[in-house]
Amino acid sequence: MKRILITGALGQIGSELTMKLRETYGSDNVIATDIKMNDSDAVISGPFEIVNVTDVKNMVDVAKKYKVDTVMHLAALLSATAEAKPVFAWNLNMGGLMNALETARELNAQFFTPSSIGAFGPSTPKDNTPQDTIMRPSTMYGVNKVAGELLSDYYFQKFGVDTRGLRFPGLISNVALPGGGTTDYAVEIYYEAVKNGKYTSYIDKGTYMDMMYMPDALNAIVDLMEADPAKLIHRNAFNVTAMSFDPEEIAAEIAKQIPGFNMSYDVDPVRQQIADSWPNSIDATAAKEEWGFKAEYDLAKMTKDMIEKLQHKL
Ligand code: AKB
């Protein structure tokens, strides 16, 4: 049985991961933390603490209080926000990661943190991007993610911390909204389709990016953390993906469920440039071979589920 501390527990991944881990390992064994508090399920369904990830003492004290054996560090700025506030992003993303790794080292805990397709850059092969390839990102977020992968490897090699990570594509969910990402359009489009029957995309047609539905992302985290360490060659971090589409393809799929759905474009140059620097599609073979990664949702199955859930919720 694990005893897990999660940072960024009220974010897009954290809100759902907290609930999934509480179902799997028991409510009292999952300590949700964030910089703020609200009345969401992640706060009321088990232990919750305010933790500022830039304060290592704060994080270590909470980890010791609950005697955790696993740290899952999710608190970070996403790509578009990081591009707008690069110095703040460096301090939060790298400082927070360093503190979380130190917490794991001090408690001899297993460690997870997400990397991203943002770790790749313009000189990376764009199609079927390999696990091991050129990584020279052109965004602050990407620089943080590559450095984070290397730092996590360093903590494994130097201090024996059991660090593991995933290069997530855009994650699509219907519980908590993402904020400040480049792939967020693929979440917003569902909300706008259900509410108003139309959407104006800030990403241009023909721009392909990898995506994954949140249930597959949560399963991937649990499966990777449970994987036999002897079989892991890569650790930080594995390419994972479930689909790759452009705005036209997701719009066409939504139109099958919401007839008359209308898509227009008002391209945001900053986020478009970020998207253009990322792969069209990545290769998840290493994750499949080393720990059995699989995704159940393709674009059609995800779209059906998203629309059904949002029609109940909105
Ligand atoms: C973003 O768009 O910044 C994130 C990501 C792909 O890492 N969703």
PDB file of C-alpha atoms and ligand atoms in Angstrom:
ATOM      1  CA  MET A   1       0.000   0.000   0.000  1.00  0.00           C
ATOM      2  CA  LYS A   2       1.278   3.445  -0.916  1.00  0.00           C
ATOM      3  CA  ARG A   3       1.064   6.694   1.075  1.00  0.00           C
ATOM      4  CA  ILE A   4       1.161   9.512  -1.470  1.00  0.00           C
ATOM      5  CA  LEU A   5       1.685  13.268  -1.335  1.00  0.00           C
ATOM      6  CA  ILE A   6       0.371  15.145  -4.400  1.00  0.00           C
ATOM      7  CA  THR A   7       1.322  18.752  -5.192  1.00  0.00           C
ATOM      8  CA  GLY A   8      -0.935  20.769  -7.500  1.00  0.00           C
ATOM      9  CA  ALA A   9      -3.850  18.570  -6.428  1.00  0.00           C
ATOM     10  CA  LEU A  10      -6.452  21.126  -7.508  1.00  0.00           C
ATOM     11  CA  GLY A  11      -5.119  21.411 -11.067  1.00  0.00           C
ATOM     12  CA  GLN A  12      -6.370  19.650 -14.195  1.00  0.00           C
ATOM     13  CA  ILE A  13      -4.529  16.372 -13.558  1.00  0.00           C
ATOM     14  CA  GLY A  14      -4.436  16.633  -9.760  1.00  0.00           C
ATOM     15  CA  SER A  15      -8.204  16.943  -9.241  1.00  0.00           C
ATOM     16  CA  GLU A  16      -8.851  13.627 -10.940  1.00  0.00           C
ATOM     17  CA  LEU A  17      -5.646  11.851  -9.943  1.00  0.00           C
ATOM     18  CA  THR A  18      -6.358  12.527  -6.260  1.00  0.00           C
ATOM     19  CA  MET A  19      -9.763  10.829  -6.551  1.00  0.00           C
ATOM     20  CA  LYS A  20      -8.414   7.894  -8.549  1.00  0.00           C
ATOM     21  CA  LEU A  21      -5.571   7.283  -6.080  1.00  0.00           C
ATOM     22  CA  ARG A  22      -7.977   7.551  -3.117  1.00  0.00           C
ATOM     23  CA  GLU A  23     -10.167   4.876  -4.719  1.00  0.00           C
ATOM     24  CA  THR A  24      -7.108   2.694  -5.365  1.00  0.00           C
ATOM     25  CA  TYR A  25      -5.072   3.138  -2.166  1.00  0.00           C
ATOM     26  CA  GLY A  26      -7.651   4.470   0.359  1.00  0.00           C
ATOM     27  CA  SER A  27      -8.629   8.077   1.113  1.00  0.00           C
ATOM     28  CA  ASP A  28      -6.331   8.501   4.130  1.00  0.00           C
ATOM     29  CA  ASN A  29      -3.299   7.385   2.103  1.00  0.00           C
ATOM     30  CA  VAL A  30      -3.493  10.222  -0.416  1.00  0.00           C
ATOM     31  CA  ILE A  31      -2.493  13.667   0.887  1.00  0.00           C
ATOM     32  CA  ALA A  32      -3.691  16.323  -1.533  1.00  0.00           C
ATOM     33  CA  THR A  33      -1.827  19.645  -1.414  1.00  0.00           C
ATOM     34  CA  ASP A  34      -2.067  22.925  -3.278  1.00  0.00           C
ATOM     35  CA  ILE A  35      -1.241  26.599  -2.816  1.00  0.00           C
ATOM     36  CA  LYS A  36      -4.933  27.343  -2.278  1.00  0.00           C
ATOM     37  CA  MET A  37      -8.026  25.568  -1.013  1.00  0.00           C
ATOM     38  CA  ASN A  38     -11.529  25.173  -2.412  1.00  0.00           C
ATOM     39  CA  ASP A  39     -14.546  22.947  -1.761  1.00  0.00           C
ATOM     40  CA  SER A  40     -13.837  20.406  -4.522  1.00  0.00           C
ATOM     41  CA  ASP A  41     -13.873  16.618  -4.035  1.00  0.00           C
ATOM     42  CA  ALA A  42     -10.064  16.509  -3.815  1.00  0.00           C
ATOM     43  CA  VAL A  43     -10.226  18.739  -0.715  1.00  0.00           C
ATOM     44  CA  ILE A  44     -13.199  17.211   1.085  1.00  0.00           C
ATOM     45  CA  SER A  45     -12.689  13.502   0.393  1.00  0.00           C
ATOM     46  CA  GLY A  46      -9.439  13.044   2.372  1.00  0.00           C
ATOM     47  CA  PRO A  47      -6.407  14.768   3.902  1.00  0.00           C
ATOM     48  CA  PHE A  48      -5.641  18.187   2.401  1.00  0.00           C
ATOM     49  CA  GLU A  49      -2.813  20.623   3.242  1.00  0.00           C
ATOM     50  CA  ILE A  50      -1.768  23.997   1.870  1.00  0.00           C
ATOM     51  CA  VAL A  51       1.754  23.579   0.432  1.00  0.00           C
ATOM     52  CA  ASN A  52       3.833  26.192  -1.358  1.00  0.00           C
ATOM     53  CA  VAL A  53       6.151  24.176  -3.614  1.00  0.00           C
ATOM     54  CA  THR A  54       8.774  26.931  -3.591  1.00  0.00           C
ATOM     55  CA  ASP A  55       9.162  26.373   0.185  1.00  0.00           C
ATOM     56  CA  VAL A  56      11.070  23.118   0.678  1.00  0.00           C
ATOM     57  CA  LYS A  57      10.602  23.114   4.487  1.00  0.00           C
ATOM     58  CA  ASN A  58       6.849  23.407   4.056  1.00  0.00           C
ATOM     59  CA  MET A  59       6.844  20.426   1.663  1.00  0.00           C
ATOM     60  CA  VAL A  60       9.176  18.241   3.745  1.00  0.00           C
ATOM     61  CA  ASP A  61       7.237  19.008   6.964  1.00  0.00           C
ATOM     62  CA  VAL A  62       3.930  17.929   5.400  1.00  0.00           C
ATOM     63  CA  ALA A  63       5.545  14.819   3.862  1.00  0.00           C
ATOM     64  CA  LYS A  64       6.984  13.865   7.280  1.00  0.00           C
ATOM     65  CA  LYS A  65       3.736  14.598   9.118  1.00  0.00           C
ATOM     66  CA  TYR A  66       1.964  11.998   6.967  1.00  0.00           C
ATOM     67  CA  LYS A  67       5.000   9.656   6.602  1.00  0.00           C
ATOM     68  CA  VAL A  68       4.561   9.464   2.830  1.00  0.00           C
ATOM     69  CA  ASP A  69       6.439   6.940   0.685  1.00  0.00           C
ATOM     70  CA  THR A  70       5.514   8.486  -2.699  1.00  0.00           C
ATOM     71  CA  VAL A  71       5.660  12.072  -3.987  1.00  0.00           C
ATOM     72  CA  MET A  72       3.692  13.057  -7.096  1.00  0.00           C
ATOM     73  CA  HIS A  73       4.701  16.541  -8.127  1.00  0.00           C
ATOM     74  CA  LEU A  74       2.173  18.169 -10.461  1.00  0.00           C
ATOM     75  CA  ALA A  75       2.351  21.875  -9.552  1.00  0.00           C
ATOM     76  CA  ALA A  76       3.708  23.781 -12.563  1.00  0.00           C
ATOM     77  CA  LEU A  77       2.940  26.535 -15.061  1.00  0.00           C
ATOM     78  CA  LEU A  78       1.874  25.333 -18.531  1.00  0.00           C
ATOM     79  CA  SER A  79       3.390  26.387 -21.849  1.00  0.00           C
ATOM     80  CA  ALA A  80       1.537  29.600 -22.775  1.00  0.00           C
ATOM     81  CA  THR A  81       1.710  31.077 -19.256  1.00  0.00           C
ATOM     82  CA  ALA A  82       5.374  30.138 -18.988  1.00  0.00           C
ATOM     83  CA  GLU A  83       6.022  31.963 -22.264  1.00  0.00           C
ATOM     84  CA  ALA A  84       4.310  35.075 -20.885  1.00  0.00           C
ATOM     85  CA  LYS A  85       6.208  34.915 -17.551  1.00  0.00           C
ATOM     86  CA  PRO A  86       9.492  33.116 -18.266  1.00  0.00           C
ATOM     87  CA  VAL A  87      11.408  34.088 -15.115  1.00  0.00           C
ATOM     88  CA  PHE A  88       8.503  33.230 -12.839  1.00  0.00           C
ATOM     89  CA  ALA A  89       8.080  29.966 -14.783  1.00  0.00           C
ATOM     90  CA  TRP A  90      11.736  29.003 -14.317  1.00  0.00           C
ATOM     91  CA  ASN A  91      11.559  29.716 -10.590  1.00  0.00           C
ATOM     92  CA  LEU A  92       8.280  27.889 -10.048  1.00  0.00           C
ATOM     93  CA  ASN A  93       8.775  24.955 -12.412  1.00  0.00           C
ATOM     94  CA  MET A  94      12.433  24.258 -11.606  1.00  0.00           C
ATOM     95  CA  GLY A  95      12.407  25.410  -7.967  1.00  0.00           C
ATOM     96  CA  GLY A  96       9.253  23.418  -7.263  1.00  0.00           C
ATOM     97  CA  LEU A  97      10.665  20.304  -8.932  1.00  0.00           C
ATOM     98  CA  MET A  98      13.958  20.549  -7.054  1.00  0.00           C
ATOM     99  CA  ASN A  99      12.102  20.881  -3.741  1.00  0.00           C
ATOM    100  CA  ALA A 100       9.842  17.950  -4.560  1.00  0.00           C
ATOM    101  CA  LEU A 101      12.865  15.794  -5.503  1.00  0.00           C
ATOM    102  CA  GLU A 102      14.590  16.808  -2.267  1.00  0.00           C
ATOM    103  CA  THR A 103      11.447  15.860  -0.342  1.00  0.00           C
ATOM    104  CA  ALA A 104      11.460  12.440  -2.031  1.00  0.00           C
ATOM    105  CA  ARG A 105      15.160  12.018  -1.271  1.00  0.00           C
ATOM    106  CA  GLU A 106      14.738  12.909   2.401  1.00  0.00           C
ATOM    107  CA  LEU A 107      11.806  10.518   2.840  1.00  0.00           C
ATOM    108  CA  ASN A 108      13.265   7.796   0.615  1.00  0.00           C
ATOM    109  CA  ALA A 109      10.057   8.061  -1.416  1.00  0.00           C
ATOM    110  CA  GLN A 110       9.129   7.006  -4.939  1.00  0.00           C
ATOM    111  CA  PHE A 111       8.696  10.018  -7.244  1.00  0.00           C
ATOM    112  CA  PHE A 112       6.516  10.982 -10.222  1.00  0.00           C
ATOM    113  CA  THR A 113       6.393  14.181 -12.246  1.00  0.00           C
ATOM    114  CA  PRO A 114       4.895  14.785 -15.701  1.00  0.00           C
ATOM    115  CA  SER A 115       7.028  15.875 -18.618  1.00  0.00           C
ATOM    116  CA  SER A 116       5.370  16.895 -21.898  1.00  0.00           C
ATOM    117  CA  ILE A 117       5.478  16.859 -25.672  1.00  0.00           C
ATOM    118  CA  GLY A 118       6.667  20.431 -25.005  1.00  0.00           C
ATOM    119  CA  ALA A 119      10.091  18.962 -24.205  1.00  0.00           C
ATOM    120  CA  PHE A 120      10.563  18.552 -27.968  1.00  0.00           C
ATOM    121  CA  GLY A 121      11.454  21.432 -30.274  1.00  0.00           C
ATOM    122  CA  PRO A 122      11.652  22.579 -33.884  1.00  0.00           C
ATOM    123  CA  SER A 123      14.663  20.373 -34.717  1.00  0.00           C
ATOM    124  CA  THR A 124      13.000  17.209 -33.332  1.00  0.00           C
ATOM    125  CA  PRO A 125      11.669  14.756 -35.981  1.00  0.00           C
ATOM    126  CA  LYS A 126       8.007  15.790 -36.277  1.00  0.00           C
ATOM    127  CA  ASP A 127       6.238  12.544 -37.152  1.00  0.00           C
ATOM    128  CA  ASN A 128       6.255   9.440 -34.975  1.00  0.00           C
ATOM    129  CA  THR A 129       8.796  11.258 -32.788  1.00  0.00           C
ATOM    130  CA  PRO A 130      11.064   8.623 -31.196  1.00  0.00           C
ATOM    131  CA  GLN A 131      11.537   8.146 -27.453  1.00  0.00           C
ATOM    132  CA  ASP A 132      15.222   9.055 -27.720  1.00  0.00           C
ATOM    133  CA  THR A 133      15.799  11.955 -30.097  1.00  0.00           C
ATOM    134  CA  ILE A 134      16.891  15.599 -30.453  1.00  0.00           C
ATOM    135  CA  MET A 135      15.447  17.755 -27.649  1.00  0.00           C
ATOM    136  CA  ARG A 136      16.170  21.453 -28.199  1.00  0.00           C
ATOM    137  CA  PRO A 137      12.852  23.141 -27.247  1.00  0.00           C
ATOM    138  CA  SER A 138      12.269  26.790 -28.113  1.00  0.00           C
ATOM    139  CA  THR A 139       9.933  27.596 -25.192  1.00  0.00           C
ATOM    140  CA  MET A 140      10.604  28.251 -21.496  1.00  0.00           C
ATOM    141  CA  TYR A 141       8.170  25.435 -20.656  1.00  0.00           C
ATOM    142  CA  GLY A 142      10.112  23.063 -22.897  1.00  0.00           C
ATOM    143  CA  VAL A 143      13.424  24.109 -21.370  1.00  0.00           C
ATOM    144  CA  ASN A 144      11.923  23.399 -17.923  1.00  0.00           C
ATOM    145  CA  LYS A 145      10.648  19.999 -19.043  1.00  0.00           C
ATOM    146  CA  VAL A 146      13.944  18.824 -20.566  1.00  0.00           C
ATOM    147  CA  ALA A 147      15.855  20.070 -17.510  1.00  0.00           C
ATOM    148  CA  GLY A 148      13.265  18.354 -15.304  1.00  0.00           C
ATOM    149  CA  GLU A 149      13.736  15.032 -17.079  1.00  0.00           C
ATOM    150  CA  LEU A 150      17.502  15.294 -16.656  1.00  0.00           C
ATOM    151  CA  LEU A 151      17.202  16.343 -13.010  1.00  0.00           C
ATOM    152  CA  SER A 152      14.905  13.394 -12.300  1.00  0.00           C
ATOM    153  CA  ASP A 153      17.409  11.029 -13.951  1.00  0.00           C
ATOM    154  CA  TYR A 154      20.157  12.628 -11.856  1.00  0.00           C
ATOM    155  CA  TYR A 155      18.274  11.986  -8.594  1.00  0.00           C
ATOM    156  CA  PHE A 156      17.856   8.339  -9.616  1.00  0.00           C
ATOM    157  CA  GLN A 157      21.488   7.842 -10.614  1.00  0.00           C
ATOM    158  CA  LYS A 158      23.089   9.907  -7.855  1.00  0.00           C
ATOM    159  CA  PHE A 159      20.782   9.335  -4.870  1.00  0.00           C
ATOM    160  CA  GLY A 160      18.808   6.204  -5.842  1.00  0.00           C
ATOM    161  CA  VAL A 161      15.439   8.021  -5.763  1.00  0.00           C
ATOM    162  CA  ASP A 162      12.921   5.900  -7.720  1.00  0.00           C
ATOM    163  CA  THR A 163      11.985   8.680 -10.161  1.00  0.00           C
ATOM    164  CA  ARG A 164       9.499   8.020 -13.000  1.00  0.00           C
ATOM    165  CA  GLY A 165       7.839  10.300 -15.563  1.00  0.00           C
ATOM    166  CA  LEU A 166       5.621  10.552 -18.633  1.00  0.00           C
ATOM    167  CA  ARG A 167       5.807  12.925 -21.586  1.00  0.00           C
ATOM    168  CA  PHE A 168       2.125  13.809 -21.674  1.00  0.00           C
ATOM    169  CA  PRO A 169       0.411  15.129 -24.777  1.00  0.00           C
ATOM    170  CA  GLY A 170      -2.542  17.531 -24.420  1.00  0.00           C
ATOM    171  CA  LEU A 171      -4.875  16.087 -21.790  1.00  0.00           C
ATOM    172  CA  ILE A 172      -8.624  16.339 -22.317  1.00  0.00           C
ATOM    173  CA  SER A 173     -10.983  16.163 -19.348  1.00  0.00           C
ATOM    174  CA  ASN A 174     -14.383  17.263 -18.111  1.00  0.00           C
ATOM    175  CA  VAL A 175     -13.708  17.788 -14.400  1.00  0.00           C
ATOM    176  CA  ALA A 176     -11.186  20.623 -13.920  1.00  0.00           C
ATOM    177  CA  LEU A 177     -10.267  22.994 -16.741  1.00  0.00           C
ATOM    178  CA  PRO A 178      -6.624  23.300 -17.778  1.00  0.00           C
ATOM    179  CA  GLY A 179      -5.123  26.788 -17.655  1.00  0.00           C
ATOM    180  CA  GLY A 180      -2.418  28.436 -19.718  1.00  0.00           C
ATOM    181  CA  GLY A 181      -1.648  25.524 -22.033  1.00  0.00           C
ATOM    182  CA  THR A 182      -1.309  25.402 -25.813  1.00  0.00           C
ATOM    183  CA  THR A 183      -3.449  22.275 -26.198  1.00  0.00           C
ATOM    184  CA  ASP A 184      -6.296  23.755 -24.082  1.00  0.00           C
ATOM    185  CA  TYR A 185      -8.295  24.461 -27.263  1.00  0.00           C
ATOM    186  CA  ALA A 186      -9.087  20.756 -27.461  1.00  0.00           C
ATOM    187  CA  VAL A 187     -10.837  20.992 -24.058  1.00  0.00           C
ATOM    188  CA  GLU A 188     -12.510  24.396 -24.570  1.00  0.00           C
ATOM    189  CA  ILE A 189     -14.009  23.241 -27.876  1.00  0.00           C
ATOM    190  CA  TYR A 190     -16.168  20.632 -26.085  1.00  0.00           C
ATOM    191  CA  TYR A 191     -17.427  23.100 -23.465  1.00  0.00           C
ATOM    192  CA  GLU A 192     -18.295  25.682 -26.144  1.00  0.00           C
ATOM    193  CA  ALA A 193     -19.858  23.074 -28.427  1.00  0.00           C
ATOM    194  CA  VAL A 194     -22.190  21.877 -25.671  1.00  0.00           C
ATOM    195  CA  LYS A 195     -22.996  25.392 -24.368  1.00  0.00           C
ATOM    196  CA  ASN A 196     -23.174  27.428 -27.602  1.00  0.00           C
ATOM    197  CA  GLY A 197     -22.841  25.079 -30.592  1.00  0.00           C
ATOM    198  CA  LYS A 198     -19.789  26.942 -31.887  1.00  0.00           C
ATOM    199  CA  TYR A 199     -16.098  27.539 -31.173  1.00  0.00           C
ATOM    200  CA  THR A 200     -13.413  29.971 -32.307  1.00  0.00           C
ATOM    201  CA  SER A 201     -10.063  28.174 -32.343  1.00  0.00           C
ATOM    202  CA  TYR A 202      -6.812  29.958 -31.482  1.00  0.00           C
ATOM    203  CA  ILE A 203      -4.906  27.066 -33.122  1.00  0.00           C
ATOM    204  CA  ASP A 204      -4.944  26.966 -36.910  1.00  0.00           C
ATOM    205  CA  LYS A 205      -6.309  24.183 -39.095  1.00  0.00           C
ATOM    206  CA  GLY A 206      -3.656  21.694 -40.153  1.00  0.00           C
ATOM    207  CA  THR A 207      -1.832  21.903 -36.793  1.00  0.00           C
ATOM    208  CA  TYR A 208      -1.513  18.352 -35.497  1.00  0.00           C
ATOM    209  CA  MET A 209      -0.735  17.636 -31.839  1.00  0.00           C
ATOM    210  CA  ASP A 210      -0.895  14.506 -29.687  1.00  0.00           C
ATOM    211  CA  MET A 211      -3.745  14.241 -27.210  1.00  0.00           C
ATOM    212  CA  MET A 212      -5.054  11.830 -24.579  1.00  0.00           C
ATOM    213  CA  TYR A 213      -8.284  11.463 -22.587  1.00  0.00           C
ATOM    214  CA  MET A 214      -7.821  11.880 -18.841  1.00  0.00           C
ATOM    215  CA  PRO A 215      -8.889   8.309 -17.834  1.00  0.00           C
ATOM    216  CA  ASP A 216      -6.038   6.944 -19.989  1.00  0.00           C
ATOM    217  CA  ALA A 217      -3.594   9.443 -18.491  1.00  0.00           C
ATOM    218  CA  LEU A 218      -4.556   8.451 -14.932  1.00  0.00           C
ATOM    219  CA  ASN A 219      -4.188   4.745 -15.722  1.00  0.00           C
ATOM    220  CA  ALA A 220      -0.794   5.446 -17.278  1.00  0.00           C
ATOM    221  CA  ILE A 221       0.423   7.169 -14.085  1.00  0.00           C
ATOM    222  CA  VAL A 222      -0.740   4.311 -11.845  1.00  0.00           C
ATOM    223  CA  ASP A 223       0.642   1.621 -14.195  1.00  0.00           C
ATOM    224  CA  LEU A 224       4.025   3.332 -14.492  1.00  0.00           C
ATOM    225  CA  MET A 225       4.318   3.759 -10.707  1.00  0.00           C
ATOM    226  CA  GLU A 226       3.400   0.084 -10.169  1.00  0.00           C
ATOM    227  CA  ALA A 227       5.751  -1.147 -12.931  1.00  0.00           C
ATOM    228  CA  ASP A 228       8.609  -3.521 -12.141  1.00  0.00           C
ATOM    229  CA  PRO A 229      11.684  -1.242 -11.851  1.00  0.00           C
ATOM    230  CA  ALA A 230      13.896  -3.952 -13.352  1.00  0.00           C
ATOM    231  CA  LYS A 231      12.032  -3.527 -16.671  1.00  0.00           C
ATOM    232  CA  LEU A 232      12.386   0.286 -16.855  1.00  0.00           C
ATOM    233  CA  ILE A 233      15.111   1.452 -19.193  1.00  0.00           C
ATOM    234  CA  HIS A 234      13.914   5.030 -19.634  1.00  0.00           C
ATOM    235  CA  ARG A 235      12.199   6.276 -16.433  1.00  0.00           C
ATOM    236  CA  ASN A 236      12.268  10.062 -17.197  1.00  0.00           C
ATOM    237  CA  ALA A 237      10.272  10.344 -19.219  1.00  0.00           C
ATOM    238  CA  PHE A 238       8.206   8.012 -21.446  1.00  0.00           C
ATOM    239  CA  ASN A 239       6.432   9.166 -24.615  1.00  0.00           C
ATOM    240  CA  VAL A 240       2.701   8.395 -24.226  1.00  0.00           C
ATOM    241  CA  THR A 241      -0.123   9.288 -26.606  1.00  0.00           C
ATOM    242  CA  ALA A 242      -3.587   8.143 -27.612  1.00  0.00           C
ATOM    243  CA  MET A 243      -4.368  10.179 -30.739  1.00  0.00           C
ATOM    244  CA  SER A 244      -3.193  13.023 -32.936  1.00  0.00           C
ATOM    245  CA  PHE A 245      -5.589  15.446 -34.640  1.00  0.00           C
ATOM    246  CA  ASP A 246      -5.892  18.998 -35.925  1.00  0.00           C
ATOM    247  CA  PRO A 247      -8.764  21.424 -35.152  1.00  0.00           C
ATOM    248  CA  GLU A 248     -10.673  20.367 -38.301  1.00  0.00           C
ATOM    249  CA  GLU A 249     -10.707  16.703 -37.272  1.00  0.00           C
ATOM    250  CA  ILE A 250     -11.929  17.292 -33.715  1.00  0.00           C
ATOM    251  CA  ALA A 251     -14.569  19.722 -35.039  1.00  0.00           C
ATOM    252  CA  ALA A 252     -15.785  17.119 -37.560  1.00  0.00           C
ATOM    253  CA  GLU A 253     -16.083  14.507 -34.802  1.00  0.00           C
ATOM    254  CA  ILE A 254     -18.025  16.917 -32.569  1.00  0.00           C
ATOM    255  CA  ALA A 255     -20.348  17.785 -35.473  1.00  0.00           C
ATOM    256  CA  LYS A 256     -21.382  14.093 -35.630  1.00  0.00           C
ATOM    257  CA  GLN A 257     -22.816  14.463 -32.101  1.00  0.00           C
ATOM    258  CA  ILE A 258     -23.890  18.122 -32.267  1.00  0.00           C
ATOM    259  CA  PRO A 259     -25.277  18.744 -35.768  1.00  0.00           C
ATOM    260  CA  GLY A 260     -24.700  22.309 -36.955  1.00  0.00           C
ATOM    261  CA  PHE A 261     -21.620  22.755 -34.761  1.00  0.00           C
ATOM    262  CA  ASN A 262     -19.715  25.690 -36.214  1.00  0.00           C
ATOM    263  CA  MET A 263     -15.961  26.221 -36.103  1.00  0.00           C
ATOM    264  CA  SER A 264     -14.148  29.463 -36.892  1.00  0.00           C
ATOM    265  CA  TYR A 265     -10.553  30.625 -36.415  1.00  0.00           C
ATOM    266  CA  ASP A 266      -8.839  33.528 -34.692  1.00  0.00           C
ATOM    267  CA  VAL A 267      -5.259  32.292 -34.483  1.00  0.00           C
ATOM    268  CA  ASP A 268      -3.163  33.378 -31.491  1.00  0.00           C
ATOM    269  CA  PRO A 269       0.391  33.851 -32.834  1.00  0.00           C
ATOM    270  CA  VAL A 270       2.066  32.953 -29.517  1.00  0.00           C
ATOM    271  CA  ARG A 271       0.274  29.663 -28.972  1.00  0.00           C
ATOM    272  CA  GLN A 272       0.427  28.833 -32.693  1.00  0.00           C
ATOM    273  CA  GLN A 273       4.200  29.253 -32.649  1.00  0.00           C
ATOM    274  CA  ILE A 274       4.465  26.983 -29.617  1.00  0.00           C
ATOM    275  CA  ALA A 275       2.267  24.353 -31.313  1.00  0.00           C
ATOM    276  CA  ASP A 276       4.327  24.574 -34.509  1.00  0.00           C
ATOM    277  CA  SER A 277       7.484  23.774 -32.531  1.00  0.00           C
ATOM    278  CA  TRP A 278       5.967  20.534 -31.131  1.00  0.00           C
ATOM    279  CA  PRO A 279       5.669  17.117 -32.829  1.00  0.00           C
ATOM    280  CA  ASN A 280       2.695  16.147 -34.992  1.00  0.00           C
ATOM    281  CA  SER A 281       2.657  12.697 -33.394  1.00  0.00           C
ATOM    282  CA  ILE A 282       4.925  10.822 -30.998  1.00  0.00           C
ATOM    283  CA  ASP A 283       5.903   7.153 -30.752  1.00  0.00           C
ATOM    284  CA  ALA A 284       4.966   5.385 -27.497  1.00  0.00           C
ATOM    285  CA  THR A 285       6.679   2.046 -28.227  1.00  0.00           C
ATOM    286  CA  ALA A 286       9.094   2.257 -25.266  1.00  0.00           C
ATOM    287  CA  ALA A 287       6.184   2.775 -22.825  1.00  0.00           C
ATOM    288  CA  LYS A 288       4.319  -0.167 -24.378  1.00  0.00           C
ATOM    289  CA  GLU A 289       7.335  -2.459 -24.216  1.00  0.00           C
ATOM    290  CA  GLU A 290       8.747  -1.488 -20.833  1.00  0.00           C
ATOM    291  CA  TRP A 291       5.561  -1.323 -18.719  1.00  0.00           C
ATOM    292  CA  GLY A 292       2.589  -2.201 -20.924  1.00  0.00           C
ATOM    293  CA  PHE A 293       1.185   1.267 -21.684  1.00  0.00           C
ATOM    294  CA  LYS A 294      -2.118   1.247 -23.542  1.00  0.00           C
ATOM    295  CA  ALA A 295      -4.823   3.829 -24.247  1.00  0.00           C
ATOM    296  CA  GLU A 296      -8.514   2.944 -24.541  1.00  0.00           C
ATOM    297  CA  TYR A 297      -9.912   6.174 -25.939  1.00  0.00           C
ATOM    298  CA  ASP A 298      -9.518   7.321 -29.542  1.00  0.00           C
ATOM    299  CA  LEU A 299     -11.009  10.585 -30.847  1.00  0.00           C
ATOM    300  CA  ALA A 300     -14.469   9.115 -31.537  1.00  0.00           C
ATOM    301  CA  LYS A 301     -14.831   7.337 -28.180  1.00  0.00           C
ATOM    302  CA  MET A 302     -13.497  10.327 -26.234  1.00  0.00           C
ATOM    303  CA  THR A 303     -15.793  12.777 -28.056  1.00  0.00           C
ATOM    304  CA  LYS A 304     -18.874  10.694 -27.290  1.00  0.00           C
ATOM    305  CA  ASP A 305     -17.961  10.474 -23.604  1.00  0.00           C
ATOM    306  CA  MET A 306     -16.963  14.166 -23.268  1.00  0.00           C
ATOM    307  CA  ILE A 307     -20.221  15.369 -24.810  1.00  0.00           C
ATOM    308  CA  GLU A 308     -22.371  13.037 -22.714  1.00  0.00           C
ATOM    309  CA  LYS A 309     -20.634  14.116 -19.488  1.00  0.00           C
ATOM    310  CA  LEU A 310     -20.740  17.843 -20.326  1.00  0.00           C
ATOM    311  CA  GLN A 311     -24.395  17.698 -21.349  1.00  0.00           C
ATOM    312  CA  HIS A 312     -25.145  16.492 -17.796  1.00  0.00           C
ATOM    313  CA  LYS A 313     -22.790  18.958 -16.147  1.00  0.00           C
ATOM    314  CA  LEU A 314     -23.377  22.259 -17.990  1.00  0.00           C
TER     315      LEU A 314
HETATM  316  C1  AKB B   1       0.365  22.601 -22.651  1.00  0.00           C
HETATM  317  O1  AKB B   1      -0.295  22.773 -23.678  1.00  0.00           O
HETATM  318  O2  AKB B   1       1.145  23.427 -22.181  1.00  0.00           O
HETATM  319  C2  AKB B   1       0.231  21.263 -21.951  1.00  0.00           C
HETATM  320  C3  AKB B   1       1.248  20.299 -22.451  1.00  0.00           C
HETATM  321  C4  AKB B   1       1.078  19.621 -23.749  1.00  0.00           C
HETATM  322  O3  AKB B   1       2.222  20.064 -21.790  1.00  0.00           O
HETATM  323  N1  AKB B   1      -1.085  20.741 -22.122  1.00  0.00           N
END
